[in-house]
Short mmCIF file of C-alpha atoms in Angstrom, two decimals:
data_model
loop_
_atom_site.label_atom_id
_atom_site.label_comp_id
_atom_site.label_asym_id
_atom_site.label_seq_id
_atom_site.Cartn_x
_atom_site.Cartn_y
_atom_site.Cartn_z
CA MET A 150 25.80 -6.53 6.95
CA LYS A 151 24.05 -3.93 5.52
CA LYS A 152 22.71 -5.96 2.43
CA LYS A 153 21.16 -8.82 5.42
CA TYR A 154 18.63 -6.16 6.22
CA GLY A 155 17.56 -5.54 2.50
CA ALA A 156 14.60 -7.51 3.11
CA ALA A 157 13.55 -5.50 6.28
CA LYS A 158 14.27 -2.09 4.48
CA ARG A 159 12.03 -2.51 1.37
CA THR A 160 9.97 -4.26 3.69
CA VAL A 161 9.45 -1.13 5.79
CA LYS A 162 8.78 0.60 2.67
CA PHE A 163 6.11 -1.39 1.80
CA GLY A 164 4.16 -1.29 5.01
CA LYS A 165 4.64 2.33 5.35
CA MET A 166 2.46 2.40 2.18
CA LEU A 167 -0.34 0.15 3.43
CA LEU A 168 -0.38 2.81 6.04
CA LEU A 169 -1.15 5.54 3.44
CA LEU A 170 -2.78 3.50 1.35
CA HIS A 171 -5.33 3.14 4.35
CA ALA A 172 -5.48 6.06 5.97
CA PHE A 173 -6.42 7.21 2.50
CA LEU A 174 -9.20 4.90 2.32
CA LEU A 175 -10.65 6.24 5.26
CA VAL A 176 -10.58 9.41 3.67
CA LEU A 177 -12.33 8.14 0.92
CA ALA A 178 -14.99 6.49 2.95
CA ALA A 179 -15.75 9.41 4.92
CA CYS A 180 -16.14 11.30 1.81
CA SER A 181 -18.50 9.16 -0.19
CA SER A 182 -20.98 8.48 3.16
CA GLY A 183 -24.21 9.81 2.95
CA GLY A 184 -25.40 8.22 -0.40
CA GLY A 185 -22.39 9.81 -2.04
CA ALA A 186 -21.97 6.06 -4.19
CA GLN A 187 -25.16 5.59 -4.60
CA SER A 188 -25.76 9.29 -6.34
CA THR A 189 -22.67 8.70 -8.94
CA ASN A 190 -24.05 5.11 -10.20
CA ASN A 191 -28.04 7.34 -10.38
CA GLU A 192 -26.17 9.42 -12.38
CA GLN A 193 -24.29 6.73 -14.45
CA LYS A 194 -27.44 4.71 -14.85
CA GLY A 195 -29.36 8.03 -15.90
CA ALA A 196 -26.98 9.20 -18.47
CA SER A 197 -26.72 5.30 -19.95
CA ALA A 198 -31.02 5.35 -19.92
CA GLY A 199 -31.23 8.82 -21.49
CA ASN A 200 -28.52 8.24 -23.87
CA ASN A 201 -28.49 5.01 -25.96
CA GLU A 202 -24.97 6.01 -27.65
CA ALA A 203 -23.66 6.01 -24.00
CA VAL A 204 -20.85 3.15 -23.31
CA GLU A 205 -19.78 2.70 -19.96
CA THR A 206 -15.78 2.03 -19.22
CA ILE A 207 -14.50 -0.92 -17.19
CA LYS A 208 -11.01 -1.50 -16.06
CA VAL A 209 -8.99 -5.01 -15.93
CA TRP A 210 -5.48 -5.42 -15.00
CA LEU A 211 -3.54 -9.07 -15.81
CA PRO A 212 -0.33 -10.81 -15.48
CA PRO A 213 1.64 -11.79 -18.13
CA PHE A 214 1.81 -15.76 -18.70
CA SER A 215 2.12 -16.40 -22.22
CA THR A 216 5.94 -18.12 -23.79
CA GLY A 217 4.04 -18.67 -26.78
CA ASP A 218 3.57 -16.94 -30.11
CA VAL A 219 0.43 -15.29 -28.70
CA SER A 220 0.76 -12.63 -26.44
CA ASP A 221 -1.49 -12.38 -23.75
CA GLU A 222 -2.47 -8.79 -24.79
CA THR A 223 -3.75 -10.19 -28.16
CA PHE A 224 -5.42 -13.23 -26.61
CA TRP A 225 -7.37 -11.33 -23.88
CA ARG A 226 -8.13 -8.52 -26.16
CA LYS A 227 -10.10 -11.13 -28.77
CA GLN A 228 -11.97 -12.15 -25.72
CA LEU A 229 -12.85 -8.80 -24.43
CA ASP A 230 -14.07 -7.33 -27.99
CA LYS A 231 -16.52 -9.96 -27.45
CA PHE A 232 -17.57 -8.69 -24.17
CA GLU A 233 -17.41 -5.42 -25.20
CA LYS A 234 -20.55 -6.08 -27.86
CA THR A 235 -22.75 -7.90 -25.70
CA HIS A 236 -22.72 -5.50 -22.37
CA HIS A 237 -21.92 -2.39 -24.63
CA ALA A 238 -18.85 -1.38 -22.61
CA LYS A 239 -15.51 -0.58 -22.88
CA VAL A 240 -12.92 -2.53 -21.77
CA GLU A 241 -9.70 -1.49 -20.89
CA LEU A 242 -6.74 -4.15 -20.63
CA GLU A 243 -3.51 -3.82 -19.13
CA ILE A 244 -0.72 -6.84 -18.66
CA ILE A 245 1.00 -6.33 -15.33
CA PRO A 246 4.36 -7.21 -15.05
CA TRP A 247 5.78 -9.91 -12.44
CA SER A 248 8.50 -7.85 -11.14
CA ASN A 249 7.10 -4.79 -9.85
CA TYR A 250 3.34 -6.60 -9.70
CA GLU A 251 2.43 -5.80 -5.68
CA GLU A 252 3.62 -2.15 -6.05
CA ARG A 253 1.46 -1.10 -8.82
CA TYR A 254 -2.00 -2.24 -7.19
CA LEU A 255 -0.34 -0.26 -3.62
CA THR A 256 0.78 2.48 -5.98
CA ALA A 257 -2.25 2.95 -8.40
CA ILE A 258 -5.20 1.91 -5.39
CA SER A 259 -3.66 4.20 -3.12
CA SER A 260 -4.29 7.00 -6.18
CA GLU A 261 -7.43 5.65 -6.80
CA ASN A 262 -6.16 4.39 -10.29
CA GLY A 263 -6.71 0.49 -9.73
CA PRO A 264 -8.50 -1.44 -11.73
CA ASP A 265 -11.85 -2.31 -11.11
CA VAL A 266 -11.27 -6.29 -11.69
CA GLY A 267 -7.91 -7.72 -10.72
CA TYR A 268 -5.59 -10.56 -10.62
CA MET A 269 -4.59 -11.54 -7.03
CA TYR A 270 -2.24 -14.42 -6.01
CA MET A 271 -2.87 -15.63 -2.47
CA GLU A 272 0.02 -14.11 -0.76
CA MET A 273 -1.70 -10.18 -1.72
CA LEU A 274 -5.50 -11.05 -0.30
CA SER A 275 -4.98 -10.45 3.31
CA ASP A 276 -3.53 -6.83 3.26
CA TYR A 277 -5.82 -5.43 0.49
CA ILE A 278 -8.75 -7.54 2.99
CA LYS A 279 -7.72 -5.68 6.10
CA LEU A 280 -7.22 -2.74 4.11
CA GLY A 281 -10.70 -2.79 2.72
CA THR A 282 -10.08 -1.92 -0.52
CA LEU A 283 -11.77 -5.73 -2.01
CA GLU A 284 -15.24 -5.47 -2.63
CA PRO A 285 -17.03 -8.87 -1.15
CA LEU A 286 -18.47 -11.01 -4.22
CA ASP A 287 -21.75 -12.89 -2.36
CA ASP A 288 -23.93 -11.28 -4.27
CA TYR A 289 -23.00 -10.90 -7.53
CA PHE A 290 -23.40 -14.81 -7.91
CA THR A 291 -26.32 -16.64 -8.14
CA GLN A 292 -25.74 -20.41 -6.12
CA GLU A 293 -26.39 -22.11 -9.32
CA GLU A 294 -22.80 -20.30 -10.55
CA LYS A 295 -21.29 -20.79 -7.42
CA ASP A 296 -22.09 -24.41 -7.50
CA ASN A 297 -20.47 -24.92 -10.83
CA TYR A 298 -16.84 -23.31 -9.50
CA ILE A 299 -14.48 -26.70 -8.68
CA TYR A 300 -12.75 -24.23 -6.27
CA TRP A 301 -15.24 -21.81 -5.15
CA ASP A 302 -14.54 -22.52 -1.68
CA LYS A 303 -11.11 -21.74 -2.01
CA GLY A 304 -11.77 -18.25 -2.45
CA THR A 305 -13.77 -18.06 1.06
CA VAL A 306 -11.35 -15.76 2.89
CA ALA A 307 -12.55 -14.43 6.59
CA GLY A 308 -16.40 -15.94 5.89
CA LYS A 309 -16.17 -13.86 2.67
CA GLN A 310 -16.15 -14.43 -0.69
CA TYR A 311 -13.44 -11.83 -1.79
CA THR A 312 -11.94 -13.59 -5.05
CA VAL A 313 -13.21 -15.94 -7.91
CA PRO A 314 -10.28 -18.70 -8.43
CA ILE A 315 -8.85 -18.29 -12.39
CA ILE A 316 -5.38 -20.32 -12.04
CA VAL A 317 -5.98 -23.17 -9.82
CA GLY A 318 -3.29 -26.05 -10.04
CA ASN A 319 0.03 -24.87 -12.23
CA VAL A 320 1.80 -27.57 -9.13
CA SER A 321 5.42 -27.42 -8.86
CA VAL A 322 6.37 -30.44 -10.12
CA LEU A 323 9.86 -31.76 -10.61
CA TYR A 324 11.10 -31.80 -14.40
CA ALA A 325 13.61 -34.12 -16.26
CA ASN A 326 14.89 -34.85 -19.32
CA MET A 327 15.04 -38.56 -19.78
CA ASP A 328 17.45 -38.18 -22.49
CA ILE A 329 20.01 -37.20 -19.93
CA LEU A 330 19.34 -38.85 -16.72
CA ARG A 331 19.49 -42.22 -19.26
CA LYS A 332 22.79 -41.56 -20.21
CA SER A 333 23.90 -41.50 -16.16
CA GLY A 334 21.88 -44.81 -16.31
CA PHE A 335 18.45 -43.63 -14.70
CA THR A 336 15.55 -44.71 -16.22
CA GLU A 337 12.94 -42.73 -14.13
CA PRO A 338 13.03 -38.81 -12.02
CA PRO A 339 14.49 -38.62 -8.17
CA LYS A 340 11.82 -39.55 -5.91
CA THR A 341 13.66 -38.51 -2.95
CA TRP A 342 15.79 -35.85 -1.22
CA ASP A 343 18.80 -38.25 -1.96
CA ASP A 344 17.75 -39.41 -4.65
CA LEU A 345 17.89 -35.56 -6.37
CA VAL A 346 21.80 -35.55 -4.76
CA ALA A 347 22.66 -38.60 -6.38
CA TYR A 348 21.02 -38.02 -9.68
CA ALA A 349 22.49 -34.89 -9.79
CA LYS A 350 26.21 -35.80 -8.78
CA LYS A 351 26.70 -38.53 -11.96
CA ILE A 352 24.66 -36.03 -14.39
CA GLN A 353 27.14 -33.68 -13.44
CA GLN A 354 29.83 -36.03 -14.24
CA ASP A 355 28.76 -37.45 -17.18
CA SER A 356 26.60 -34.27 -18.54
CA PRO A 357 29.04 -31.12 -17.40
CA GLU A 358 27.92 -29.13 -20.14
CA VAL A 359 24.58 -29.05 -19.06
CA TYR A 360 22.85 -27.93 -15.66
CA ALA A 361 22.16 -31.12 -13.41
CA PHE A 362 19.66 -29.25 -11.40
CA VAL A 363 18.86 -25.32 -11.89
CA GLN A 364 16.73 -22.82 -9.49
CA GLU A 365 15.89 -19.60 -10.12
CA TRP A 366 17.24 -17.63 -7.67
CA GLY A 367 17.28 -14.78 -9.75
CA GLU A 368 13.89 -14.20 -9.75
CA PRO A 369 12.71 -11.09 -8.69
CA SER A 370 8.91 -11.78 -7.45
CA ILE A 371 8.64 -13.54 -4.59
CA THR A 372 6.97 -16.55 -6.25
CA GLY A 373 10.05 -17.90 -7.11
CA LEU A 374 9.93 -19.44 -3.47
CA ASN A 375 6.50 -21.42 -5.17
CA HIS A 376 9.61 -23.63 -6.90
CA SER A 377 12.61 -23.08 -5.02
CA PHE A 378 11.98 -23.43 -1.35
CA TYR A 379 8.02 -24.21 -0.44
CA PRO A 380 8.07 -27.51 -1.16
CA TYR A 381 11.27 -28.80 0.85
CA LEU A 382 9.76 -27.02 3.75
CA TRP A 383 6.68 -29.14 3.75
CA GLN A 384 8.79 -32.47 2.66
CA ALA A 385 10.41 -31.87 5.87
CA GLY A 386 7.02 -31.51 8.09
CA GLY A 387 7.29 -28.24 7.76
CA GLU A 388 5.05 -25.49 8.07
CA LEU A 389 4.90 -21.52 7.01
CA PHE A 390 2.17 -20.61 10.21
CA ASN A 391 0.24 -22.06 12.43
CA LYS A 392 -3.10 -23.67 11.74
CA GLU A 393 -4.57 -20.26 13.35
CA GLY A 394 -2.42 -18.17 11.00
CA THR A 395 -0.79 -16.01 13.78
CA GLU A 396 2.12 -16.89 14.43
CA LEU A 397 5.30 -17.79 11.77
CA THR A 398 5.99 -21.76 12.59
CA LEU A 399 9.39 -20.86 10.19
CA ASP A 400 11.76 -21.60 13.53
CA SER A 401 10.94 -25.30 13.78
CA PRO A 402 13.53 -27.81 13.38
CA GLU A 403 11.50 -29.51 10.66
CA ALA A 404 12.08 -25.90 8.74
CA LEU A 405 15.65 -25.82 9.73
CA LYS A 406 16.37 -29.07 8.56
CA ALA A 407 14.95 -27.58 5.01
CA ILE A 408 16.78 -24.40 4.64
CA LYS A 409 19.62 -26.42 5.57
CA PHE A 410 19.15 -29.00 2.63
CA LEU A 411 18.73 -25.84 0.08
CA ASN A 412 22.06 -24.62 1.30
CA ASP A 413 24.04 -28.02 1.13
CA LEU A 414 22.60 -28.40 -2.31
CA LYS A 415 24.42 -24.87 -3.31
CA HIS A 416 27.72 -24.71 -1.00
CA THR A 417 27.80 -28.81 0.26
CA TYR A 418 26.89 -30.83 -2.74
CA LYS A 419 27.77 -27.62 -5.13
CA ILE A 420 24.60 -28.65 -7.46
CA ILE A 421 23.11 -25.52 -7.97
CA PRO A 422 25.10 -23.69 -10.11
CA ASP A 423 26.47 -20.24 -9.54
CA ALA A 424 24.17 -19.24 -12.75
CA ALA A 425 20.99 -19.61 -10.17
CA THR A 426 21.51 -16.14 -8.88
CA SER A 427 21.30 -14.69 -11.66
CA LEU A 428 18.60 -16.88 -13.17
CA THR A 429 14.58 -16.36 -13.29
CA THR A 430 11.75 -18.32 -13.61
CA GLN A 431 11.39 -17.01 -17.29
CA ASP A 432 15.02 -18.16 -17.41
CA LEU A 433 14.35 -21.60 -16.40
CA LYS A 434 11.67 -22.14 -18.93
CA SER A 435 13.86 -21.42 -21.78
CA LEU A 436 16.62 -23.95 -20.61
CA LEU A 437 14.25 -26.96 -19.59
CA PRO A 438 12.99 -26.80 -23.86
CA GLU A 439 16.62 -26.30 -25.13
CA GLY A 440 17.49 -29.26 -23.54
CA LYS A 441 20.48 -26.90 -21.26
CA ALA A 442 19.21 -28.25 -18.27
CA ALA A 443 18.62 -32.17 -16.42
CA MET A 444 15.74 -31.06 -13.75
CA ALA A 445 14.19 -28.42 -12.30
CA ILE A 446 11.21 -27.16 -10.25
CA MET A 447 8.64 -25.93 -12.41
CA GLY A 448 4.88 -25.35 -12.47
CA THR A 449 3.17 -27.94 -14.66
CA SER A 450 1.78 -25.08 -17.09
CA LEU A 451 5.53 -25.69 -18.60
CA SER A 452 4.52 -29.01 -20.04
CA ALA A 453 3.12 -27.81 -23.39
CA ASP A 454 6.67 -25.83 -23.73
CA LEU A 455 8.19 -29.05 -23.52
CA ASP A 456 6.17 -30.83 -25.86
CA LYS A 457 6.43 -28.17 -28.32
CA ALA A 458 10.32 -28.65 -27.92
CA GLY A 459 9.75 -32.49 -28.88
CA LEU A 460 11.69 -33.10 -25.52
CA ASN A 461 11.68 -36.62 -23.70
CA TRP A 462 10.26 -35.63 -20.64
CA ASP A 463 8.76 -37.29 -17.48
CA TYR A 464 8.00 -36.04 -13.76
CA THR A 465 7.78 -36.54 -10.18
CA THR A 466 5.28 -34.59 -8.24
CA SER A 467 7.34 -34.34 -5.14
CA LEU A 468 10.25 -35.32 -3.67
CA THR A 469 10.19 -37.11 -0.14
CA GLN A 470 11.85 -36.62 2.85
CA LYS A 471 9.85 -36.99 5.75
CA GLN A 472 6.47 -36.78 3.50
CA GLY A 473 5.38 -35.33 0.38
CA GLY A 474 4.11 -32.02 -0.71
CA THR A 475 4.01 -29.56 -2.93
CA PHE A 476 2.75 -25.51 -4.09
CA ALA A 477 -0.21 -25.53 -5.57
CA ALA A 478 -1.41 -22.14 -6.96
CA ALA A 479 -4.95 -20.89 -5.95
CA ASP A 480 -4.84 -17.28 -7.61
CA SER A 481 -7.82 -15.30 -8.31
CA LEU A 482 -9.73 -12.56 -9.46
CA VAL A 483 -11.03 -9.71 -7.53
CA MET A 484 -13.41 -6.72 -7.57
CA LEU A 485 -11.77 -3.48 -6.38
CA ARG A 486 -14.33 -1.72 -3.83
CA THR A 487 -13.60 1.35 -5.73
CA ALA A 488 -15.21 -0.02 -9.04
CA LYS A 489 -17.89 2.18 -10.26
CA ASN A 490 -20.29 -0.10 -11.66
CA LYS A 491 -19.70 -3.29 -9.61
CA GLU A 492 -22.76 -5.01 -11.69
CA LEU A 493 -20.42 -4.54 -14.35
CA ALA A 494 -17.50 -6.20 -12.82
CA ALA A 495 -19.03 -9.27 -11.65
CA GLU A 496 -20.20 -9.52 -14.80
CA LEU A 497 -16.74 -9.36 -16.24
CA ILE A 498 -15.89 -11.79 -13.60
CA LYS A 499 -17.96 -14.30 -14.73
CA PHE A 500 -17.10 -13.68 -18.54
CA LEU A 501 -13.33 -14.31 -17.49
CA THR A 502 -14.17 -17.46 -15.78
CA SER A 503 -16.47 -18.94 -18.15
CA PRO A 504 -15.89 -22.11 -19.68
CA GLU A 505 -15.62 -20.38 -23.14
CA VAL A 506 -12.92 -18.41 -22.46
CA MET A 507 -10.81 -21.16 -20.29
CA GLU A 508 -10.61 -23.31 -22.60
CA ALA A 509 -9.53 -21.28 -25.26
CA TYR A 510 -6.84 -19.52 -22.06
CA HIS A 511 -5.69 -22.95 -21.74
CA GLN A 512 -5.03 -24.42 -25.01
CA VAL A 513 -3.45 -20.91 -26.68
CA ILE A 514 -1.73 -19.42 -23.43
CA TYR A 515 -1.78 -21.18 -19.87
CA SER A 516 -2.21 -25.47 -19.60
CA ALA A 517 -3.93 -25.79 -16.17
CA PRO A 518 -6.83 -27.72 -15.15
CA PRO A 519 -10.60 -26.67 -15.43
CA ILE A 520 -11.91 -24.46 -12.67
CA SER A 521 -15.83 -24.76 -13.83
CA LYS A 522 -17.73 -28.23 -13.70
CA ASN A 523 -19.09 -27.85 -17.46
CA GLU A 524 -15.17 -26.59 -18.67
CA LYS A 525 -13.53 -29.60 -20.89
CA TYR A 526 -9.75 -30.77 -19.73
CA TYR A 527 -7.34 -29.16 -22.09
CA ASP A 528 -4.60 -30.05 -19.75
CA ASN A 529 -1.65 -32.64 -20.49
CA ALA A 530 -2.20 -36.08 -19.85
CA LYS A 531 0.44 -37.02 -18.47
CA PHE A 532 -0.83 -35.00 -15.36
CA GLU A 533 -4.14 -37.25 -15.14
CA LYS A 534 -2.27 -38.95 -12.46
CA LEU A 535 -1.15 -35.94 -10.59
CA TYR A 536 -4.54 -34.52 -10.51
CA THR A 537 -6.38 -37.69 -9.32
CA LYS A 538 -4.34 -39.50 -6.81
CA ASP A 539 -1.60 -36.90 -5.74
CA SER A 540 -3.57 -34.02 -4.87
CA GLN A 541 -3.44 -35.06 -0.89
CA LEU A 542 0.23 -33.19 -1.66
CA PHE A 543 -0.98 -29.96 -2.82
CA HIS A 544 -0.26 -27.12 -0.22
CA THR A 545 -1.73 -23.65 -1.17
CA LEU A 546 -0.73 -20.67 0.52
CA THR A 547 -3.14 -19.13 3.44
CA PRO A 548 -4.08 -15.33 3.46
CA ILE A 549 -2.34 -13.63 6.47
CA ASP A 550 -2.40 -10.51 7.95
CA GLY A 551 1.66 -9.10 6.61
CA SER A 552 2.22 -12.62 4.58
CA SER A 553 3.33 -10.75 1.82
CA LYS A 554 5.77 -9.31 3.86
CA ILE A 555 7.11 -11.88 5.73
CA TYR A 556 7.50 -13.90 2.43
CA ASP A 557 9.53 -10.70 0.69
CA ALA A 558 12.06 -11.16 4.43
CA LEU A 559 12.23 -14.72 3.95
CA TYR A 560 13.34 -14.61 0.27
CA LYS A 561 15.95 -12.43 0.73
CA ASN A 562 16.97 -14.55 3.80
CA LEU A 563 17.15 -17.04 1.34
CA GLN A 564 19.60 -15.36 -1.67
CA LEU A 565 21.56 -14.41 0.75
CA MET A 566 21.92 -17.51 2.03
CA ILE A 567 22.48 -19.02 -1.26
CA LEU A 568 25.20 -16.27 -2.02
CA GLY A 569 27.30 -17.40 0.92
CA GLN A 570 26.44 -14.50 3.10
CA LEU A 571 23.98 -15.98 5.87
CA THR A 572 23.86 -19.33 7.33
CA PRO A 573 20.70 -21.55 7.78
CA GLU A 574 20.37 -20.77 11.13
CA GLU A 575 20.72 -16.90 10.49
CA VAL A 576 18.05 -17.02 8.09
CA GLN A 577 15.67 -18.75 10.32
CA LYS A 578 16.65 -16.71 13.00
CA ASP A 579 15.97 -13.15 11.13
CA THR A 580 13.08 -13.85 9.28
CA ALA A 581 11.55 -15.14 12.20
CA GLN A 582 12.50 -11.58 15.01
CA TYR A 583 11.11 -9.90 11.43
CA ALA A 584 7.92 -11.38 11.47
CA LYS A 585 7.37 -11.23 15.37
CA SER A 586 7.69 -7.50 14.82
CA ILE A 587 5.01 -7.96 11.90
CA TYR A 588 3.21 -8.96 15.00
CA ASN A 589 4.11 -7.27 17.54
CA ARG A 590 5.13 -10.14 19.65
#
């Protein structure tokens, strides 16, 4: 039973860190009242005006996405060198590992060592906005600049523009190695839940040397839910939260159907292998190109690796049960309220999301659709239908107070179910009860 409450322990720790951070910010705000921040800015401007050699330093945190020959560090350093020359600034770049991503932000911000500009995914935003750590961006962009961003509206939270979406897309699709599927007599990827089960059983018989269908239940980050659970939830007709964002709706019959299906994939049909509990997202990104897995749900960015490996692959945008539905990312750049030169921070956000930088990024590091109207399309040609005809199936995660703690609890409980330590009903009940404690209900 001790393991069952591991999620709760971790999330309580997370909550305490948030409370400490909140207290710190209140003190910081009190100390900076009366024009202190303005005085600091004026001093910096005066120093720059009086010394032509003065170089302002700005700090940016970005996550790792590269799986190719060019590292994230190498790519961004080359791009940022251009920004430094044109803005007479020094950019301190840090690539933050996914494994402790949120913890790094909490620890650094609470000690006033966070970045000026950072990358956040949707699950993170609500808590940081509530704590007042993010700077609204509305006044730093012209209307023309706003209009050029395709997904500008997805950065609006609680009526203010807190983010600029930078990675939008990377839709979770079901990839299939068609050479393995054809060996079992299948000419196209599965379309429904029943198809997935039938395909996997047949492949297990005909190609026992490969994983018929694999998931990443050893992934330390809650982003593993993007591939391993959310699609089933939406396909069953369920939702994570109500429309008002005030209540978890995971205790619905539709949600239980999705949880039970996942449980059946592991324990009834034995399609998800035992190895899945030690596999991470990065492991799956190797297994598919190497031909060691027949099917897996992963983001569209993986297609570049599959093509590079010469794999004969196809995909299904979304399996269907009651309906279709799958995850689409809407990750963004934010400006921290503690940024000393907010105008420079805004210029850095504009630079990082500019067509010149994004076109290079989508070709070299991470395949994704354009984020601005004047950016060229460099995503995989196979996904044209995905964005033109299937976009109604895309779901993003809505920023909601306490959501990251609830996602963490849900993920840990699902992991325990995959390990055989919780039933679907216990997963649903335990997570719902924890969510109610978050909302004081």
